[in-house]
Amino acid sequence: MELLILILSSVFVCVCVNYVIRVLTKNDNNELPPAPPLPPGSAGWPMIGETLDYLNTARDGVPEKFIEDRKKKYCTFPEVCKVFKTSLLLEPMAVMCTAAGNKFLFSNENKLVKSWWPNNIDQIFASSEKSSFHEIRPVLTKHLKPDSLQKFIGIMDAITKEHLDTYWENQKDQYTSTMSLRFFFNIEDPQVVAELEGFITLISAGFISLPINFPGTKLNRAIEASQKMRKYVENMLVEGRKMRTSSPAGDARGGDYDLWSSMLMQTSSVDGQPMKDSDIANKLCGLIIAGYDNVIATLDSIIMYLSELPHVYDAVLKEQMEIANSKAAGELLNWGDVQKMKYTRCVVSEVLRLKPPVLGTFREAITDFIYEGYLIPKGMKLHWNAYGTHKNPEYFPNPEKFDPSRFQGDGPTPFSYVPFGGGAPMCPGREYARFKILVFMHNLVTRFRWEKVFPDEKMIMDPILVPTKGLPIRLYPHASIQRA
Ligand code: HEM
């Protein structure tokens, strides 16, 4: 009985509160107030919306211009503009303009919003893979957290040394610095490397392209390449397993490729059964694509900035030589050494601020909600864009200036620096990527200086971050500088 009274009184209170709200919010004509407006902005052209302008500003190397232009056009006070509406990739979309907007999206995952990937990506990756990263996220997180990565620092160092010995040392004239899969995944066979790189280039080009699947379009070529790559990787896994069985000792040194494949082979599917080779191959392809381009693009940007800014190069060299000089001959880098790379780490962060390889990603509203006085209806897509806050002088004064000291002390305003995204889908490979990059920089600067063959060469988003002319550089080994 008491329970019944409690329930009835709760219902009564709710009804009363609801009535009072409705009475208070009715206007003089006894009508309910209109729903809040959608954010200001324009849907652009029919179908393609403002996608072309979005892609073109990125290709011109200034993705932030897409956002700045619209802030000026639609907001009375552009410097405090919070959100605008557009239409991208066939979807009506709200674009967040501030660190608070990023925080809002990242902290409302699965409450007000959920991850959303453009239709292109759904088409490129088979539907069975849509939940791919959610399924293996716990495994990734376990293997890619700093504690687990500690033991791989020496292996990363050994692979980097071998890579520089084989492919960089003794380059007579100029060298195209663009790294390769060989470096990233320790895959040696040049034919395999070339084939996989070909697939990756086609797949990445289709991610954020016009969503038209017709023979010859970027999207169509990406879908074909993705199917071939999955088959190819599955065959590699089967061959790799045969080799491991015939030589149980395996490769004592291990390697990155082994890190990924063995990590996934340990994984069980949801029902506790070991994963099928085709599932492992699917996930391995996803990881290769998610990780490879971004790390390579960051290394290219680093090579570019260090050649343009000799004072930054000198400071990185000084820090890295102190570490190199503290080691015995042939001793590999370890966890403690990486912790000492404080200035170099700030340089990497500043490169990722100025040239984040991922423009941003997307979320979808799972319910109607109000953001900053504007209605975001259920189903509307939302976009956070790293360039929007990274190039905003409110968070990064004099934003075009390369200044690693921004990352000393307390660092930037929370949620203004977002090269790895945020919230539940935040990049699980971020620490792995940072270590890989730091180890590479150690080896590169302690061996070489370099200069760009094309001094005016730039990095642009096309739609992934790439150097405009392939980044050929002239390498000057330190020994030859001393001899000269
Ligand atoms: C400099 C290098 C990298 C950058 C800048 C980067 C950036 C990003 C960004 C912005 C996202 C989306 C996060 C979001 O939506 O909030 C992401 C997701 C992801 N990244 Fe990375 N990433 C890098 C390297 C890597 C590496 C090396 C791996 C390999 C393990 C990796 C694996 C992933 C995966 C699996 C996801 C999807 C996570 C999910 O949806 O749950 N990334 N990354």
Coordinates of C-alpha atoms and ligand atoms in Angstrom, one line a residue:
M1 CA 0.0 0.0 0.0
E2 CA 2.8 2.4 1.0
L3 CA 4.5 1.6 -2.3
L4 CA 1.3 2.4 -4.2
I5 CA 0.9 5.7 -2.4
L6 CA 4.5 6.6 -3.2
I7 CA 4.1 5.8 -6.9
L8 CA 0.8 7.7 -7.1
S9 CA 2.2 10.8 -5.3
S10 CA 5.3 10.7 -7.6
V11 CA 3.1 10.6 -10.7
F12 CA 1.0 13.5 -9.3
V13 CA 4.2 15.6 -8.6
C14 CA 5.4 15.0 -12.2
V15 CA 2.0 16.0 -13.7
C16 CA 1.9 19.2 -11.6
V17 CA 5.5 20.2 -12.5
N18 CA 4.8 19.5 -16.1
Y19 CA 1.6 21.7 -16.0
V20 CA 3.4 24.5 -14.2
I21 CA 6.2 24.5 -16.8
R22 CA 3.7 24.5 -19.7
V23 CA 1.7 27.4 -18.1
L24 CA 4.8 29.4 -17.4
T25 CA 6.2 28.9 -20.9
K26 CA 3.0 29.7 -22.8
N27 CA 2.8 33.1 -24.5
D28 CA 0.0 35.6 -24.3
N29 CA -2.0 33.8 -27.0
N30 CA -1.9 30.6 -24.9
E31 CA 0.5 28.9 -27.4
L32 CA 3.6 26.8 -26.6
P33 CA 6.8 28.6 -27.4
P34 CA 8.4 27.6 -30.7
A35 CA 11.2 25.0 -30.7
P36 CA 14.7 26.5 -30.5
P37 CA 16.2 27.2 -34.0
L38 CA 18.7 25.0 -35.7
P39 CA 22.3 26.4 -35.5
P40 CA 22.9 29.2 -38.1
G41 CA 24.4 28.2 -41.4
S42 CA 23.6 27.0 -44.9
A43 CA 23.0 23.5 -46.4
G44 CA 24.9 24.6 -49.6
W45 CA 24.1 22.8 -52.9
P46 CA 21.5 20.1 -53.2
M47 CA 23.0 16.7 -52.4
I48 CA 26.7 17.6 -52.2
G49 CA 26.0 20.5 -49.7
E50 CA 29.3 22.2 -48.8
T51 CA 31.4 19.1 -49.2
L52 CA 33.5 20.5 -52.1
D53 CA 34.5 23.6 -50.2
Y54 CA 35.3 21.4 -47.2
L55 CA 37.6 19.2 -49.3
N56 CA 39.1 22.1 -51.3
T57 CA 40.1 24.2 -48.3
A58 CA 41.8 21.0 -46.9
R59 CA 43.6 20.4 -50.2
D60 CA 44.8 24.0 -50.1
G61 CA 46.4 23.2 -46.8
V62 CA 44.0 25.5 -44.8
P63 CA 41.2 23.3 -43.5
E64 CA 40.5 25.9 -40.8
K65 CA 39.4 28.3 -43.5
F66 CA 36.2 26.3 -44.0
I67 CA 35.3 26.9 -40.3
E68 CA 36.6 30.5 -40.0
D69 CA 34.7 31.7 -43.2
R70 CA 31.4 30.3 -41.8
K71 CA 32.0 31.7 -38.3
K72 CA 32.4 35.2 -39.9
K73 CA 29.3 34.7 -42.1
Y74 CA 26.8 33.3 -39.6
C75 CA 27.8 34.5 -36.2
T76 CA 27.3 38.0 -34.9
F77 CA 30.5 37.7 -32.9
P78 CA 32.7 35.2 -34.9
E79 CA 35.4 35.0 -32.1
V80 CA 32.9 33.5 -29.7
C81 CA 30.9 31.5 -32.3
K82 CA 30.1 28.1 -30.8
V83 CA 28.4 26.0 -33.6
F84 CA 27.2 26.3 -37.2
K85 CA 25.2 24.2 -39.5
T86 CA 26.3 22.9 -42.8
S87 CA 25.8 19.8 -45.0
L88 CA 28.8 17.5 -45.6
L89 CA 29.1 14.0 -47.1
L90 CA 25.3 13.9 -47.8
E91 CA 24.3 14.7 -44.2
P92 CA 23.0 17.8 -42.4
M93 CA 25.8 18.5 -39.9
A94 CA 26.5 20.8 -36.9
V95 CA 30.2 21.8 -36.7
M96 CA 31.5 22.5 -33.2
C97 CA 33.9 25.5 -33.1
T98 CA 35.2 25.5 -29.5
A99 CA 37.0 23.5 -26.9
A100 CA 33.8 23.4 -24.9
G101 CA 32.0 22.0 -27.9
N102 CA 34.7 19.2 -28.2
K103 CA 34.2 18.5 -24.5
F104 CA 30.5 18.4 -24.9
L105 CA 30.7 15.8 -27.7
F106 CA 33.5 13.7 -26.0
S107 CA 31.7 13.5 -22.7
N108 CA 28.2 12.7 -24.1
E109 CA 29.2 9.6 -26.0
N110 CA 26.3 7.1 -25.9
K111 CA 24.3 9.6 -23.8
L112 CA 23.4 12.3 -26.4
V113 CA 25.6 11.2 -29.3
K114 CA 27.3 8.1 -30.7
S115 CA 30.2 7.6 -33.2
W116 CA 29.2 8.0 -36.8
W117 CA 31.3 7.3 -39.8
P118 CA 30.6 8.7 -43.3
N119 CA 28.7 6.3 -45.6
N120 CA 31.9 6.0 -47.7
I121 CA 33.7 4.2 -44.8
D122 CA 30.7 1.8 -44.3
Q123 CA 30.9 0.9 -47.9
I124 CA 34.7 0.5 -48.0
F125 CA 34.7 -1.7 -45.0
A126 CA 32.3 -4.6 -45.2
S127 CA 29.3 -4.3 -42.9
S128 CA 30.7 -7.1 -40.7
E129 CA 33.5 -4.8 -39.7
K130 CA 31.3 -1.9 -38.6
S131 CA 31.6 -2.9 -35.0
S132 CA 35.2 -3.9 -35.6
F133 CA 37.0 -1.6 -33.2
H134 CA 34.4 -1.8 -30.5
E135 CA 34.9 -5.6 -30.3
I136 CA 38.7 -5.4 -30.1
R137 CA 38.9 -2.2 -28.2
P138 CA 39.6 -3.9 -24.9
V139 CA 42.4 -5.9 -26.5
L140 CA 43.9 -2.8 -28.1
T141 CA 43.7 -0.8 -24.9
K142 CA 45.4 -3.6 -23.0
H143 CA 48.2 -4.0 -25.5
L144 CA 48.7 -0.4 -26.3
K145 CA 48.8 1.2 -22.9
P146 CA 52.2 2.6 -21.9
D147 CA 53.0 -0.2 -19.4
S148 CA 52.5 -2.9 -22.1
L149 CA 54.5 -0.9 -24.6
Q150 CA 57.6 -0.5 -22.4
K151 CA 59.1 -3.8 -23.6
F152 CA 58.7 -2.8 -27.2
I153 CA 60.9 0.3 -27.1
G154 CA 64.1 -1.7 -27.7
I155 CA 62.4 -3.6 -30.5
M156 CA 61.2 -0.3 -32.1
D157 CA 64.8 1.0 -31.8
A158 CA 66.3 -2.1 -33.4
I159 CA 63.8 -1.9 -36.3
T160 CA 64.4 1.8 -36.9
K161 CA 68.2 1.4 -36.9
E162 CA 67.9 -1.5 -39.4
H163 CA 65.5 0.6 -41.5
L164 CA 67.9 3.6 -41.6
D165 CA 71.0 1.4 -42.3
T166 CA 69.3 -0.3 -45.2
Y167 CA 67.2 2.4 -46.8
W168 CA 68.6 5.8 -45.7
E169 CA 72.4 5.4 -45.2
N170 CA 74.6 5.9 -48.3
Q171 CA 71.9 7.7 -50.3
K172 CA 74.1 9.5 -52.8
D173 CA 72.0 12.4 -54.0
Q174 CA 68.5 12.8 -52.7
Y175 CA 66.1 10.6 -50.8
T176 CA 62.3 10.6 -50.8
S177 CA 61.7 10.5 -47.1
T178 CA 58.2 9.1 -47.3
M179 CA 58.4 6.2 -44.9
S180 CA 57.0 2.8 -45.8
L181 CA 55.1 -0.1 -44.4
R182 CA 58.4 -1.8 -44.1
F183 CA 59.2 0.6 -41.3
F184 CA 55.8 0.6 -39.8
F185 CA 55.0 -3.1 -39.7
N186 CA 58.4 -4.8 -40.2
I187 CA 57.3 -6.5 -43.3
E188 CA 60.4 -7.2 -45.4
D189 CA 59.3 -8.6 -48.7
P190 CA 59.3 -5.5 -51.1
Q191 CA 56.6 -7.0 -53.3
V192 CA 54.3 -7.4 -50.2
V193 CA 55.1 -3.8 -49.1
A194 CA 54.4 -2.4 -52.5
E195 CA 51.1 -4.3 -52.9
L196 CA 49.8 -3.3 -49.4
E197 CA 50.9 0.3 -49.8
G198 CA 49.0 0.4 -53.1
F199 CA 45.8 -0.8 -51.4
I200 CA 46.2 1.6 -48.5
T201 CA 46.6 4.6 -50.8
L202 CA 43.5 3.7 -52.7
I203 CA 41.5 3.0 -49.6
S204 CA 42.5 6.3 -47.8
A205 CA 41.7 8.3 -50.9
G206 CA 38.1 7.0 -50.8
F207 CA 37.5 7.8 -47.1
I208 CA 36.4 11.4 -47.5
S209 CA 35.7 11.7 -51.2
L210 CA 32.5 12.5 -53.0
P211 CA 30.2 9.6 -52.1
I212 CA 29.6 8.3 -55.6
N213 CA 30.2 4.6 -56.2
F214 CA 30.6 4.3 -59.9
P215 CA 33.4 2.5 -61.8
G216 CA 36.5 4.8 -61.8
T217 CA 35.4 7.0 -58.8
K218 CA 37.7 7.2 -55.8
L219 CA 35.0 5.5 -53.6
N220 CA 34.7 2.6 -56.1
R221 CA 38.5 2.1 -56.3
A222 CA 38.6 2.2 -52.5
I223 CA 36.0 -0.5 -52.1
E224 CA 37.8 -2.8 -54.6
A225 CA 41.1 -2.2 -52.9
S226 CA 39.7 -3.0 -49.5
Q227 CA 38.3 -6.4 -50.6
K228 CA 41.6 -7.3 -52.2
M229 CA 43.6 -6.2 -49.1
R230 CA 41.5 -8.3 -46.8
K231 CA 42.1 -11.4 -48.9
Y232 CA 45.8 -10.6 -49.2
V233 CA 46.2 -10.1 -45.4
E234 CA 44.3 -13.3 -44.8
N235 CA 46.8 -15.2 -47.0
M236 CA 49.7 -13.6 -45.2
L237 CA 48.3 -14.8 -41.9
V238 CA 47.9 -18.3 -43.1
E239 CA 51.4 -18.4 -44.5
G240 CA 52.8 -16.8 -41.3
R241 CA 51.1 -19.4 -39.2
K242 CA 52.6 -22.2 -41.3
M243 CA 56.1 -20.7 -41.0
R244 CA 55.7 -20.4 -37.2
T245 CA 54.6 -24.0 -37.0
S246 CA 57.6 -25.2 -39.0
S247 CA 60.0 -23.0 -37.0
P248 CA 58.6 -22.8 -33.5
A249 CA 61.5 -20.6 -32.2
G250 CA 60.2 -17.9 -34.6
D251 CA 62.0 -14.6 -34.9
A252 CA 63.6 -14.0 -31.5
R253 CA 63.7 -10.3 -32.0
G254 CA 59.9 -10.1 -32.7
G255 CA 58.6 -7.1 -34.4
D256 CA 55.7 -4.8 -34.9
Y257 CA 53.9 -6.9 -37.4
D258 CA 54.2 -9.8 -34.9
L259 CA 52.9 -7.5 -32.2
W260 CA 49.7 -6.9 -34.2
S261 CA 49.1 -10.3 -35.5
S262 CA 49.9 -12.2 -32.3
M263 CA 47.8 -9.6 -30.4
L264 CA 44.8 -10.4 -32.6
M265 CA 45.5 -14.1 -32.6
Q266 CA 45.2 -14.1 -28.8
T267 CA 41.8 -12.4 -29.1
S268 CA 38.6 -14.5 -28.7
S269 CA 35.4 -13.5 -30.3
V270 CA 32.4 -12.6 -28.2
D271 CA 31.3 -16.2 -27.8
G272 CA 34.7 -17.3 -26.5
Q273 CA 35.7 -19.1 -29.7
P274 CA 39.0 -18.2 -31.4
M275 CA 38.5 -15.7 -34.2
K276 CA 38.5 -17.0 -37.8
D277 CA 41.4 -16.0 -40.0
S278 CA 39.1 -13.8 -42.1
D279 CA 38.0 -11.9 -38.9
I280 CA 41.6 -11.4 -37.8
A281 CA 42.5 -10.2 -41.3
N282 CA 39.6 -7.7 -41.3
K283 CA 40.8 -6.3 -38.0
L284 CA 44.4 -6.3 -39.0
C285 CA 43.5 -4.3 -42.1
G286 CA 41.6 -1.8 -40.0
L287 CA 44.6 -1.3 -37.7
I288 CA 47.1 -1.0 -40.5
I289 CA 44.9 1.7 -42.2
A290 CA 44.0 3.5 -38.9
G291 CA 47.6 3.6 -37.8
Y292 CA 49.9 3.6 -40.8
D293 CA 49.0 6.8 -42.7
N294 CA 48.7 8.9 -39.5
V295 CA 52.1 8.0 -38.2
I296 CA 53.8 8.3 -41.6
A297 CA 52.1 11.7 -42.2
T298 CA 53.3 12.9 -38.8
L299 CA 56.9 11.8 -39.5
D300 CA 56.7 13.7 -42.9
S301 CA 55.5 16.8 -41.1
I302 CA 58.3 16.5 -38.5
I303 CA 61.0 16.1 -41.3
M304 CA 59.6 19.2 -43.0
Y305 CA 59.4 21.4 -39.9
L306 CA 62.9 20.4 -38.6
S307 CA 64.4 21.2 -42.0
E308 CA 62.7 24.6 -41.9
L309 CA 63.5 25.5 -38.3
P310 CA 67.2 24.9 -37.6
H311 CA 66.9 26.2 -34.0
V312 CA 64.3 23.5 -33.2
Y313 CA 66.4 20.8 -34.9
D314 CA 69.5 21.9 -32.8
A315 CA 67.5 21.7 -29.6
V316 CA 66.2 18.2 -30.5
L317 CA 69.7 17.1 -31.5
K318 CA 71.1 18.3 -28.2
E319 CA 68.5 16.4 -26.1
Q320 CA 69.0 13.2 -28.2
M321 CA 72.8 13.4 -28.2
E322 CA 72.7 13.5 -24.4
I323 CA 70.7 10.3 -24.4
A324 CA 72.9 8.7 -27.1
N325 CA 76.1 9.6 -25.2
S326 CA 74.7 8.0 -22.0
K327 CA 74.4 4.6 -23.7
A328 CA 77.0 1.9 -24.1
A329 CA 78.0 1.0 -27.7
G330 CA 75.2 -1.1 -29.3
E331 CA 72.8 -0.6 -26.3
L332 CA 69.2 -0.1 -27.4
L333 CA 66.9 2.6 -26.2
N334 CA 64.7 1.8 -23.2
W335 CA 61.7 3.2 -21.3
G336 CA 63.8 5.5 -19.2
D337 CA 65.4 7.0 -22.3
V338 CA 62.0 7.8 -23.8
Q339 CA 61.0 9.5 -20.6
K340 CA 64.0 11.8 -21.0
M341 CA 62.8 13.1 -24.4
K342 CA 60.9 16.0 -22.9
Y343 CA 61.7 18.7 -25.5
T344 CA 61.3 16.3 -28.4
R345 CA 57.9 15.2 -27.1
C346 CA 56.8 18.9 -27.1
V347 CA 58.1 19.2 -30.7
V348 CA 55.9 16.2 -31.7
S349 CA 52.9 17.7 -29.9
E350 CA 53.4 21.1 -31.7
V351 CA 53.7 19.3 -35.1
L352 CA 50.5 17.4 -34.3
R353 CA 48.8 20.8 -33.4
L354 CA 49.8 22.5 -36.6
K355 CA 49.4 19.5 -38.8
P356 CA 46.9 17.0 -37.2
P357 CA 46.7 14.1 -39.7
V358 CA 43.0 13.5 -38.9
L359 CA 40.8 16.6 -39.7
G360 CA 38.3 15.4 -37.1
T361 CA 35.6 12.8 -36.9
F362 CA 31.8 12.6 -36.5
R363 CA 29.1 11.8 -34.1
E364 CA 25.3 11.4 -34.5
A365 CA 22.6 12.8 -32.1
I366 CA 20.8 9.8 -30.6
T367 CA 18.1 12.1 -29.2
D368 CA 16.9 15.7 -29.6
F369 CA 18.9 18.1 -27.5
I370 CA 19.7 21.8 -27.1
Y371 CA 23.2 23.0 -27.5
E372 CA 24.0 26.6 -26.7
G373 CA 20.4 27.6 -27.4
Y374 CA 20.2 25.6 -30.7
L375 CA 18.2 22.5 -31.4
I376 CA 20.2 19.5 -32.5
P377 CA 17.5 17.0 -33.7
K378 CA 17.9 13.3 -33.3
G379 CA 19.8 11.9 -36.3
M380 CA 21.7 15.1 -37.1
K381 CA 25.4 14.5 -37.5
L382 CA 28.0 16.5 -35.5
H383 CA 31.6 17.2 -36.5
W384 CA 34.5 18.1 -34.3
N385 CA 37.5 19.5 -36.2
A386 CA 41.0 19.6 -34.9
Y387 CA 42.0 22.5 -37.1
G388 CA 39.1 24.5 -35.7
T389 CA 40.6 24.7 -32.2
H390 CA 44.3 24.1 -33.0
K391 CA 44.4 27.3 -35.2
N392 CA 42.2 29.4 -32.9
P393 CA 44.2 32.3 -31.3
E394 CA 42.0 32.1 -28.2
Y395 CA 43.6 28.8 -27.3
F396 CA 46.9 29.1 -29.1
P397 CA 48.1 32.7 -29.4
N398 CA 49.9 33.5 -32.6
P399 CA 48.6 30.1 -33.9
E400 CA 50.9 29.8 -37.0
K401 CA 54.0 30.1 -34.9
F402 CA 55.9 26.9 -34.2
D403 CA 56.3 27.0 -30.5
P404 CA 56.9 23.7 -28.6
S405 CA 56.9 25.6 -25.3
R406 CA 53.1 25.7 -25.5
F407 CA 53.2 22.1 -24.2
Q408 CA 55.3 22.8 -21.2
G409 CA 53.8 23.4 -17.7
D410 CA 50.0 23.1 -17.6
G411 CA 49.8 22.9 -21.4
P412 CA 46.9 24.0 -23.6
T413 CA 43.3 24.6 -22.5
P414 CA 41.6 21.2 -22.0
F415 CA 39.9 19.9 -25.1
S416 CA 41.4 22.5 -27.4
Y417 CA 44.3 20.2 -28.4
V418 CA 42.6 17.1 -29.9
P419 CA 44.8 15.3 -32.5
F420 CA 43.7 12.0 -31.2
G421 CA 40.0 12.8 -30.7
G422 CA 38.4 12.2 -27.3
G423 CA 35.8 10.4 -25.3
A424 CA 35.2 6.6 -25.7
P425 CA 36.4 6.4 -29.3
M426 CA 39.6 8.3 -28.6
C427 CA 42.5 6.9 -30.6
P428 CA 43.8 3.7 -28.8
G429 CA 47.1 3.9 -30.7
R430 CA 48.2 7.3 -29.4
E431 CA 50.9 6.2 -27.0
Y432 CA 52.2 3.6 -29.5
A433 CA 52.3 6.3 -32.2
R434 CA 54.2 8.7 -29.8
F435 CA 56.8 6.1 -28.9
K436 CA 57.3 5.1 -32.5
I437 CA 57.8 8.7 -33.5
L438 CA 60.1 9.6 -30.6
V439 CA 62.3 6.5 -31.3
F440 CA 62.4 7.4 -35.0
M441 CA 63.4 11.0 -34.3
H442 CA 66.2 9.9 -31.9
N443 CA 67.7 7.8 -34.7
L444 CA 67.2 10.3 -37.4
V445 CA 68.6 13.4 -35.8
T446 CA 71.6 11.6 -34.2
R447 CA 72.6 10.4 -37.7
F448 CA 71.6 13.1 -40.1
R449 CA 70.9 16.7 -41.0
W450 CA 68.7 17.2 -44.1
E451 CA 67.3 19.8 -46.4
K452 CA 64.2 19.8 -48.6
V453 CA 64.8 19.5 -52.3
F454 CA 61.8 21.8 -52.9
P455 CA 62.0 24.6 -50.3
D456 CA 58.4 25.6 -50.8
E457 CA 56.9 22.1 -50.4
K458 CA 54.0 21.9 -48.1
M459 CA 51.8 19.3 -46.3
I460 CA 48.2 19.3 -47.5
M461 CA 45.1 17.2 -46.7
D462 CA 44.2 15.2 -49.9
P463 CA 42.1 14.0 -48.0
I464 CA 44.8 12.5 -45.9
L465 CA 47.8 14.6 -44.9
V466 CA 50.5 14.2 -47.6
P467 CA 53.5 16.3 -48.8
T468 CA 52.7 18.0 -52.1
K469 CA 55.8 16.8 -54.0
G470 CA 56.6 13.5 -52.2
L471 CA 59.1 15.2 -49.9
P472 CA 62.5 14.5 -51.5
I473 CA 65.3 15.5 -49.1
R474 CA 69.1 15.7 -49.2
L475 CA 70.6 13.8 -46.3
Y476 CA 73.9 14.9 -44.7
P477 CA 75.2 12.2 -42.3
H478 CA 76.9 13.9 -39.3
A479 CA 80.1 12.0 -39.9
S480 CA 80.4 13.6 -43.3
I481 CA 79.6 17.1 -41.9
Q482 CA 82.5 16.7 -39.4
R483 CA 84.9 15.5 -42.1
A484 CA 83.9 18.4 -44.5
Ligands
HEM1 C1 50.0 10.2 -35.1 C2 49.2 9.1 -35.2 C3 47.8 8.9 -35.0 C4 46.8 9.9 -35.0 C5 47.0 11.4 -35.1 C6 45.5 9.2 -34.8 C7 44.3 9.9 -34.7 C8 43.1 9.3 -34.4 C9 41.8 10.0 -34.3 C10 41.6 11.5 -34.4 C11 40.9 9.0 -34.1 C12 39.3 9.3 -33.9 C13 39.0 9.5 -32.5 C14 37.6 10.1 -32.2 O1 36.7 9.9 -33.1 O2 37.4 10.7 -31.2 C15 41.5 7.7 -34.1 C16 40.9 6.5 -33.9 C17 41.5 5.3 -34.0 N1 42.9 5.1 -34.1 FE1 44.3 6.5 -34.3 N2 45.7 7.9 -34.7 C18 47.1 7.7 -34.8 C19 47.7 6.4 -34.7 C20 47.1 5.3 -34.5 C21 47.8 4.0 -34.5 C22 49.3 3.8 -34.6 C23 46.8 3.0 -34.3 C24 47.1 1.6 -34.3 C25 46.8 0.9 -33.3 C26 45.5 3.7 -34.3 C27 44.3 3.1 -34.2 C28 43.1 3.7 -34.1 C29 41.8 3.0 -34.0 C30 41.6 1.5 -33.9 C31 40.8 4.0 -33.9 C32 39.3 3.8 -33.8 C33 38.9 3.8 -32.4 C34 37.4 3.6 -32.2 O3 36.6 3.9 -33.1 O4 37.0 3.1 -31.1 N3 45.7 5.0 -34.4 N4 42.9 7.9 -34.3

